[in-house]
Coordinates of C-alpha atoms in Angstrom, one line a residue:
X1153 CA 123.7 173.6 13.3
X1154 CA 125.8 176.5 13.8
X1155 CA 129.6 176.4 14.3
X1156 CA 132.1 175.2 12.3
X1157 CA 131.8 173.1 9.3
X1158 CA 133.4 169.9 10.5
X1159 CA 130.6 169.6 13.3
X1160 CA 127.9 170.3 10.7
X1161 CA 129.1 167.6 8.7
X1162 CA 129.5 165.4 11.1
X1163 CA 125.6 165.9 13.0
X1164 CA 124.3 165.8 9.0
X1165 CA 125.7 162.6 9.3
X1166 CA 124.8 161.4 11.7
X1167 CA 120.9 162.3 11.1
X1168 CA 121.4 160.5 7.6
X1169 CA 122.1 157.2 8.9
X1170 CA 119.4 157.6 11.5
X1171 CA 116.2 158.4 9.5
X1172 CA 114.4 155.3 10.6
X1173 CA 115.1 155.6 14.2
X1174 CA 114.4 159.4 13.9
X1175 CA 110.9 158.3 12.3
X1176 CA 110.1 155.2 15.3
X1177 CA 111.0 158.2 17.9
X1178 CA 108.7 160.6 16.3
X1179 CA 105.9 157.8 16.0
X1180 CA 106.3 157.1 20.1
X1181 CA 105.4 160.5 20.3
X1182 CA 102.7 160.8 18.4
X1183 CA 101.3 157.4 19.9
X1184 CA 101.8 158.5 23.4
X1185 CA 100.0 162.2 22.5
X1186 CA 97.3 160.0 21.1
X1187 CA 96.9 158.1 24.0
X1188 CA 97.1 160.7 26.4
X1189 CA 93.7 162.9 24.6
X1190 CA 91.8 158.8 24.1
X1191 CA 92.3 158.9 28.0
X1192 CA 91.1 162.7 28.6
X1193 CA 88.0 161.8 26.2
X1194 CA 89.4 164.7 23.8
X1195 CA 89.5 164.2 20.2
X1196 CA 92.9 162.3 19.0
X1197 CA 93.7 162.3 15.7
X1198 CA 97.1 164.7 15.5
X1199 CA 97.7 166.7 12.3
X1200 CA 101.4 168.3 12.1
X1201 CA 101.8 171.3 9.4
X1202 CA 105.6 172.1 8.9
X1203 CA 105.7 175.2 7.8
X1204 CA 108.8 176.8 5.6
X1205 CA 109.8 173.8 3.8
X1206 CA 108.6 175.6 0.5
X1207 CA 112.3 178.0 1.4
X1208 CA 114.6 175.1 0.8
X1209 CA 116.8 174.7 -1.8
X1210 CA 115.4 172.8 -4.9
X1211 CA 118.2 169.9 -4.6
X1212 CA 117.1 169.3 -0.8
X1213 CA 113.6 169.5 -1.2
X1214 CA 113.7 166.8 -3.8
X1215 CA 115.9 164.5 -1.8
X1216 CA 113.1 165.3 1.6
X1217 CA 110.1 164.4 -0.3
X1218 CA 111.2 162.2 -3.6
X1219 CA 114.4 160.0 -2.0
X1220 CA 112.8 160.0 1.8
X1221 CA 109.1 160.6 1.1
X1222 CA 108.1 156.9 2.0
X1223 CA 109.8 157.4 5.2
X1224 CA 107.7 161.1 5.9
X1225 CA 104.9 159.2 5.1
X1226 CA 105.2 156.7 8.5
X1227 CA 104.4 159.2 10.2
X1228 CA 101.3 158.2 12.4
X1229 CA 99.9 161.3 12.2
X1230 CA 97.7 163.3 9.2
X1231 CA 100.7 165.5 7.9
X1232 CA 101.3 169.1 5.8
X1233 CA 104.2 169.7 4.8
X1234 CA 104.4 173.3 2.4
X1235 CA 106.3 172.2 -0.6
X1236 CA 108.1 174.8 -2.9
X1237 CA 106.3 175.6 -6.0
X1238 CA 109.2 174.2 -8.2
X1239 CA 108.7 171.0 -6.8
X1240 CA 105.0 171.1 -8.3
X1241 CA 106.3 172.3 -11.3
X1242 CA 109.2 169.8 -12.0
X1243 CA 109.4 167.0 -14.3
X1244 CA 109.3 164.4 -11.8
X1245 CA 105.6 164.8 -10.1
X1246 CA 105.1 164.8 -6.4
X1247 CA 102.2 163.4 -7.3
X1248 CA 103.3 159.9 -7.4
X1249 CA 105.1 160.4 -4.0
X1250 CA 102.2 161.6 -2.1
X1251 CA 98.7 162.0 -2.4

């Protein structure tokens, strides 16, 4: 994401209008990860933590997990995602976006 403004735009974009396809790329992974520890007799249910998240900006953070929380939540995986504190706090609950 570094450079010049124009190209930041532009790749924020572009990752907008892709959030779906973003989500069905991520869920091939996941699938194929679970597959791959079925087939070595491993356990395979994946949890992902992303970390940091609680560091955004309070406008972002509501638009990630209020505006595109359904689509965080297709995720074929059990999921943690560190939320900032305001977000908690806020008048809108997070509550009735996730569990």
């Amino acid at each position: 994401m570094k450079g010049d403004v124009e190209r930041r735009t532009t790749v924020r974009q572009r990752l907008r209008n892709s959030g779906n396809e973003l989500v069905d790329q991520v869920n091939l992974l996941v699938d194929h990860a679970t597959a791959k520890l079925k087939e070595k007799g491993r356990p395979h249910e994946l949890l992902i933590v992303q970390d940091d998240l609680d560091r955004l900006p309070s406008e972002v953070a509501r638009r990630l997990y209020f505006d595109h929380g359904d689509m965080l939540k297709q995720l074929r995986a059990h999921l943690i995602f560190t939320v900032p504190i305001a977000m908690v706090l806020a008048p809108w609950p997070i509550g009735t976006v996730f569990e």
